[in-house]
Coordinates of C-alpha atoms in Angstrom, one line a residue:
M254 CA 0.1 0.0 -0.1
I255 CA 2.7 2.5 1.1
I256 CA 5.0 1.2 -1.5
R257 CA 2.6 2.0 -4.4
K258 CA 2.1 5.5 -3.1
Y259 CA 5.9 6.1 -3.1
I260 CA 6.0 4.7 -6.7
E261 CA 3.3 7.1 -7.9
F262 CA 5.0 10.1 -6.1
F263 CA 8.6 9.2 -7.8
K264 CA 6.8 8.7 -11.2
S265 CA 5.4 12.2 -10.9
L266 CA 8.9 13.5 -10.3
R267 CA 10.2 11.6 -13.2
K268 CA 7.9 13.5 -15.6
K269 CA 9.6 16.7 -14.5
F270 CA 13.2 15.6 -14.8
F271 CA 15.3 12.5 -15.5
N272 CA 17.7 11.2 -13.0
P273 CA 19.5 7.8 -13.0
L274 CA 19.3 7.4 -9.3
L275 CA 15.4 8.2 -9.3
E276 CA 15.1 5.5 -12.0
Q277 CA 17.1 2.9 -9.9
F278 CA 14.9 3.8 -6.9
L279 CA 11.6 3.3 -8.8
L280 CA 13.0 -0.1 -9.9
I281 CA 13.6 -1.1 -6.3
L282 CA 10.1 0.2 -5.2
N283 CA 8.5 -1.9 -8.0
K284 CA 10.6 -5.0 -6.9
L285 CA 9.4 -4.6 -3.4
E286 CA 5.8 -4.5 -4.4
A287 CA 6.4 -7.8 -6.4
I288 CA 8.0 -9.3 -3.3
Q289 CA 5.0 -8.2 -1.2
E290 CA 2.7 -10.1 -3.7
S291 CA 5.0 -13.1 -3.5
L292 CA 4.8 -13.2 0.3
G293 CA 1.1 -13.2 0.1
R294 CA 1.1 -16.3 -2.2
I295 CA 3.5 -18.0 0.2
E296 CA 1.3 -17.4 3.1
F297 CA -1.7 -18.7 1.2
R298 CA 0.0 -21.9 0.3
Q299 CA 0.7 -22.5 4.0
T300 CA -3.0 -22.5 4.9
R301 CA -5.1 -23.5 1.9
D302 CA -5.2 -27.1 2.5
D303 CA -6.6 -27.0 6.1
N304 CA -10.4 -26.7 6.0
S305 CA -10.7 -27.5 9.7
L306 CA -9.6 -24.1 10.8
G307 CA -11.8 -21.0 11.2
L308 CA -11.5 -17.8 9.0
L309 CA -9.2 -16.0 11.3
S310 CA -6.5 -18.6 11.0
H311 CA -6.3 -17.9 7.2
E312 CA -5.7 -14.3 7.4
F313 CA -2.9 -12.4 5.7
R314 CA -2.6 -9.1 4.1
V315 CA -1.1 -8.1 0.8
F316 CA -3.2 -5.2 -0.5
S317 CA -6.2 -5.5 1.9
Q318 CA -6.5 -3.2 4.9
W319 CA -6.4 -6.1 7.4
G320 CA -6.4 -9.9 6.7
E321 CA -9.1 -10.1 4.1
D322 CA -6.7 -11.2 1.3
G323 CA -5.9 -14.5 3.1
I324 CA -9.7 -15.1 3.8
I325 CA -10.6 -14.5 0.2
Q326 CA -7.8 -16.8 -1.0
Y327 CA -9.1 -19.5 1.4
L328 CA -12.6 -19.1 0.1
V329 CA -12.1 -18.9 -3.6
N330 CA -9.9 -22.0 -3.5
T331 CA -12.5 -24.0 -1.5
V332 CA -15.7 -22.9 -2.6
E333 CA -17.0 -23.8 -6.2
I334 CA -17.0 -20.6 -8.2
N335 CA -17.4 -20.9 -12.0
H336 CA -17.6 -17.1 -12.8
K337 CA -14.4 -15.8 -11.6
T338 CA -15.5 -12.1 -11.6
F339 CA -15.7 -9.6 -8.8
V340 CA -17.3 -6.2 -7.9
E341 CA -15.9 -3.9 -5.4
F342 CA -17.0 -0.4 -4.4
G343 CA -15.5 2.1 -2.1
V344 CA -12.0 1.4 -3.4
E345 CA -10.5 4.9 -3.4
D346 CA -7.3 4.6 -5.7
Y347 CA -7.3 0.8 -5.4
T348 CA -4.1 0.9 -3.4
E349 CA -5.7 -0.7 -0.3
C350 CA -8.6 -2.9 -1.1
N351 CA -10.1 -6.4 -1.0
T352 CA -9.8 -7.6 -4.6
K353 CA -6.5 -6.4 -5.9
F354 CA -4.6 -9.5 -4.8
L355 CA -7.5 -11.6 -6.2
L356 CA -6.9 -9.8 -9.6
I357 CA -3.2 -10.3 -9.7
N358 CA -2.8 -13.6 -8.1
N359 CA -5.9 -15.3 -9.5
N360 CA -6.4 -13.4 -12.7
W361 CA -10.0 -12.7 -12.0
T362 CA -12.0 -10.2 -14.1
G363 CA -13.3 -7.1 -12.0
L364 CA -15.2 -3.9 -11.7
V365 CA -14.3 -1.3 -9.1
I366 CA -16.3 1.8 -8.4
D367 CA -15.5 4.9 -6.4
S368 CA -17.1 8.4 -6.3
D369 CA -13.7 10.2 -6.5
S370 CA -12.7 11.2 -10.0
D371 CA -9.1 11.7 -9.0
C372 CA -9.0 8.2 -7.5
I373 CA -10.3 6.6 -10.7
E374 CA -7.9 8.5 -12.7
R375 CA -5.0 7.1 -10.7
I376 CA -6.4 3.6 -11.1
K377 CA -6.5 4.1 -14.9
K378 CA -2.9 5.3 -15.1
N379 CA -1.6 2.5 -13.1
K380 CA 0.0 -0.4 -14.9
I381 CA -2.3 -2.8 -13.2
Y382 CA -5.3 -1.4 -15.1
W383 CA -3.8 -2.4 -18.4
S384 CA -2.2 -5.5 -17.3
Y385 CA -5.6 -7.3 -16.2
N386 CA -9.2 -7.3 -17.1
L387 CA -10.3 -4.5 -14.8
K388 CA -12.9 -1.8 -15.2
A389 CA -12.8 1.4 -13.0
I390 CA -15.9 3.6 -12.9
E391 CA -16.5 6.9 -11.3
A392 CA -19.9 6.8 -9.6
F393 CA -21.7 7.8 -6.3
V394 CA -23.5 4.6 -5.7
T395 CA -27.0 4.8 -4.4
Q396 CA -29.9 2.2 -4.2
D397 CA -31.6 3.7 -7.4
N398 CA -28.5 3.5 -9.7
I399 CA -26.6 0.5 -8.4
N400 CA -28.2 -2.1 -10.6
S401 CA -28.1 0.0 -13.8
I402 CA -24.3 0.6 -13.1
L403 CA -23.6 -3.0 -12.7
Q404 CA -25.6 -4.0 -15.9
T405 CA -24.3 -1.2 -18.0
N406 CA -20.8 -2.4 -17.3
G407 CA -21.5 -5.9 -18.2
F408 CA -21.9 -7.4 -14.7
K409 CA -25.2 -9.5 -14.3
G410 CA -26.2 -12.9 -12.9
D411 CA -23.6 -15.1 -11.2
I412 CA -20.5 -13.6 -10.1
G413 CA -17.7 -14.8 -7.6
L414 CA -17.4 -12.0 -5.2
L415 CA -18.9 -8.7 -4.1
S416 CA -17.2 -6.4 -1.7
I417 CA -19.1 -3.4 -0.2
D418 CA -17.3 -0.7 1.8
I419 CA -19.0 2.8 1.5
D420 CA -19.0 3.8 5.1
G421 CA -22.7 4.6 5.1
N422 CA -25.5 3.1 3.1
D423 CA -23.9 -0.4 3.0
Y424 CA -27.0 -2.2 4.3
W425 CA -29.4 -0.4 1.8
I426 CA -27.1 -0.9 -1.2
W427 CA -26.7 -4.6 -0.7
K428 CA -30.4 -4.9 -0.1
A429 CA -31.1 -3.0 -3.4
I430 CA -28.7 -5.2 -5.6
T431 CA -30.7 -7.6 -7.7
V432 CA -28.8 -8.0 -11.0
I433 CA -25.9 -10.0 -9.8
N434 CA -25.9 -13.1 -7.7
P435 CA -22.5 -13.3 -6.0
I436 CA -21.2 -16.4 -4.3
I437 CA -19.0 -14.4 -1.7
V438 CA -20.2 -11.2 -0.2
I439 CA -17.9 -9.2 2.0
I440 CA -19.5 -6.2 3.6
E441 CA -18.5 -3.7 6.4
Y442 CA -20.3 -3.6 9.7
N443 CA -20.1 -1.1 12.4
Y444 CA -18.9 -3.0 15.5
R445 CA -20.0 -0.3 17.9
F446 CA -23.7 -1.3 17.4
D447 CA -22.7 -4.7 19.2
S448 CA -24.0 -8.1 18.1
S449 CA -27.3 -8.1 19.9
I450 CA -29.2 -5.4 18.1
A451 CA -30.2 -5.3 14.4
V452 CA -30.0 -1.7 13.5
T453 CA -28.8 0.6 10.5
I454 CA -28.6 4.2 9.7
P455 CA -31.7 5.4 7.9
Y456 CA -31.1 5.6 4.0
H457 CA -30.0 9.0 2.8
E458 CA -29.0 9.2 -0.8
N459 CA -26.2 11.5 -0.2
F460 CA -25.0 10.2 3.2
D461 CA -21.5 11.5 4.0
R462 CA -19.9 9.9 7.1
Q463 CA -17.8 13.1 7.6
K464 CA -20.8 15.3 7.7
A465 CA -23.2 13.1 9.5
H466 CA -21.4 13.5 12.9
H467 CA -18.1 14.9 13.9
S468 CA -17.1 11.7 15.6
M469 CA -16.9 9.8 12.4
I470 CA -18.6 6.7 14.0
Y471 CA -22.1 7.2 13.0
F472 CA -22.4 5.1 9.7
G473 CA -23.3 1.8 8.5
A474 CA -25.2 -1.2 10.2
S475 CA -24.8 -3.7 12.8
L476 CA -23.6 -7.2 12.1
K477 CA -27.0 -8.7 13.2
A478 CA -28.8 -6.3 10.8
L479 CA -26.4 -7.7 8.0
C480 CA -26.9 -11.3 9.0
L481 CA -30.8 -10.9 8.8
L482 CA -30.5 -9.2 5.5
G483 CA -28.1 -12.0 4.2
K484 CA -30.5 -14.6 5.3
E485 CA -33.3 -12.8 3.5
K486 CA -31.2 -12.8 0.3
G487 CA -30.1 -16.5 0.6
Y488 CA -26.7 -16.2 2.3
D489 CA -25.0 -17.8 5.4
F490 CA -22.9 -15.8 7.7
I491 CA -19.5 -17.5 8.2
G492 CA -17.5 -15.0 10.2
C493 CA -15.6 -11.7 10.5
C494 CA -12.1 -10.7 10.1
S495 CA -10.0 -10.2 13.3
S496 CA -10.0 -6.4 12.9
G497 CA -13.8 -6.2 13.6
V498 CA -14.5 -4.5 10.2
N499 CA -15.7 -6.9 7.5
A500 CA -18.3 -9.7 7.6
F501 CA -18.2 -12.7 5.2
F502 CA -21.2 -14.4 3.7
I503 CA -21.5 -17.4 1.4
R504 CA -24.5 -18.1 -0.9
Q505 CA -26.4 -21.0 0.7
D506 CA -26.3 -23.2 -2.5
K507 CA -22.4 -23.0 -2.5
R508 CA -21.5 -23.2 1.2
P509 CA -19.4 -26.4 1.8
N510 CA -20.2 -28.3 5.0
Y511 CA -17.0 -27.4 6.7
L512 CA -17.9 -23.7 6.5
K513 CA -20.1 -23.5 9.7
I514 CA -23.0 -21.1 9.8
L515 CA -22.6 -18.7 12.7
T516 CA -24.9 -16.6 14.6
P517 CA -24.2 -12.8 15.0
E518 CA -23.1 -13.5 18.6
E519 CA -20.8 -16.4 17.6
G520 CA -19.0 -14.5 14.7
Y521 CA -19.0 -11.0 16.2
V522 CA -15.5 -9.3 16.5
M523 CA -15.1 -6.1 18.3
G524 CA -12.8 -3.6 16.5
K525 CA -9.6 -2.7 18.3
F526 CA -8.8 0.5 16.4
C527 CA -9.9 4.1 17.1
E528 CA -11.5 6.4 14.5
F529 CA -13.0 8.9 16.7
R530 CA -12.8 12.5 16.0
D531 CA -13.5 15.5 18.3
E532 CA -15.5 18.5 17.3
Q533 CA -12.4 20.1 15.7
G534 CA -11.9 17.1 13.6
S535 CA -8.7 15.9 15.4
L536 CA -8.3 12.2 16.1
K537 CA -8.9 11.5 19.7
K538 CA -7.8 8.3 21.3
M539 CA -10.8 6.3 22.7
T540 CA -11.0 2.7 23.6
P541 CA -13.5 0.5 21.4
H542 CA -15.7 0.4 24.5
Q543 CA -15.7 4.2 24.9
E544 CA -16.6 4.6 21.2
K545 CA -19.3 2.2 21.5
E546 CA -20.8 3.9 24.5
F547 CA -20.6 7.3 22.8
L548 CA -22.3 6.1 19.8
Q549 CA -25.1 4.5 21.8
N550 CA -25.7 7.7 23.6
L551 CA -25.9 9.9 20.5
D552 CA -29.4 11.3 19.7
L553 CA -29.2 10.3 16.0
P554 CA -31.8 8.2 14.1
L555 CA -31.4 4.5 13.6
I556 CA -33.7 1.9 12.0
Q557 CA -34.5 -1.4 13.7
V558 CA -34.3 -4.2 11.2
N559 CA -36.6 -7.3 11.6

């Protein structure tokens, strides 16, 4: 992730002037990124044959924010998937994301979506965009346009994986999707809502986490709400990553017996990171429990999911 940002920075310098040392440094950075990818492949080989272990034991990180790369590799190599395609939205510049290693290591076909035009431009200028079958689309995803975006770009019916991380209307967007039928769904949950309640923020087409509340922790849905929605859409909840960010679902007709169905209480993981901002917008250190209590005491609307 950091390596790629340095690569892009030094590439921008190269446009202004040529320097042999700069060229050598760029070469080293590119090799470091290749080594990073290779380490991910090695870690995957060490865990792929053991189906008795839970999701957390398969975690490793190459391009994902946390351990999602390893879990994804475990799932796509143990679950029957005929259409090796993915959709991911909320990818920013595709430096840190859930599907980049899947694209490079497994040569899948994918569609990535982000609302930031600069981020999409950076993706299209990256070598990865031209080396693999990847589409990058600038769009602000809503429940009214998501299906047309997918269909217009050639994604419909069965696909291998869907990853949703938009820090807001995640529940409502997944609920609205009907034109694709992914086998694996990865979706962000807000651990501060606990595992015992099924709630989500109300749908607001232009929801912006930064504007909704200064704390930055009012967004998304609880794990239980997503589990209920998953069941309604024909998916089994099989666990979360160890960071307490993403939940994993498998389509019921494709779930192997060794992937145990979990309740929200069984699979819930509380996040250990701090994202809280004070009224001046500065990061303020609070424990996960303090963030959780703060959010529960906020007088902000939530919708109970049945």
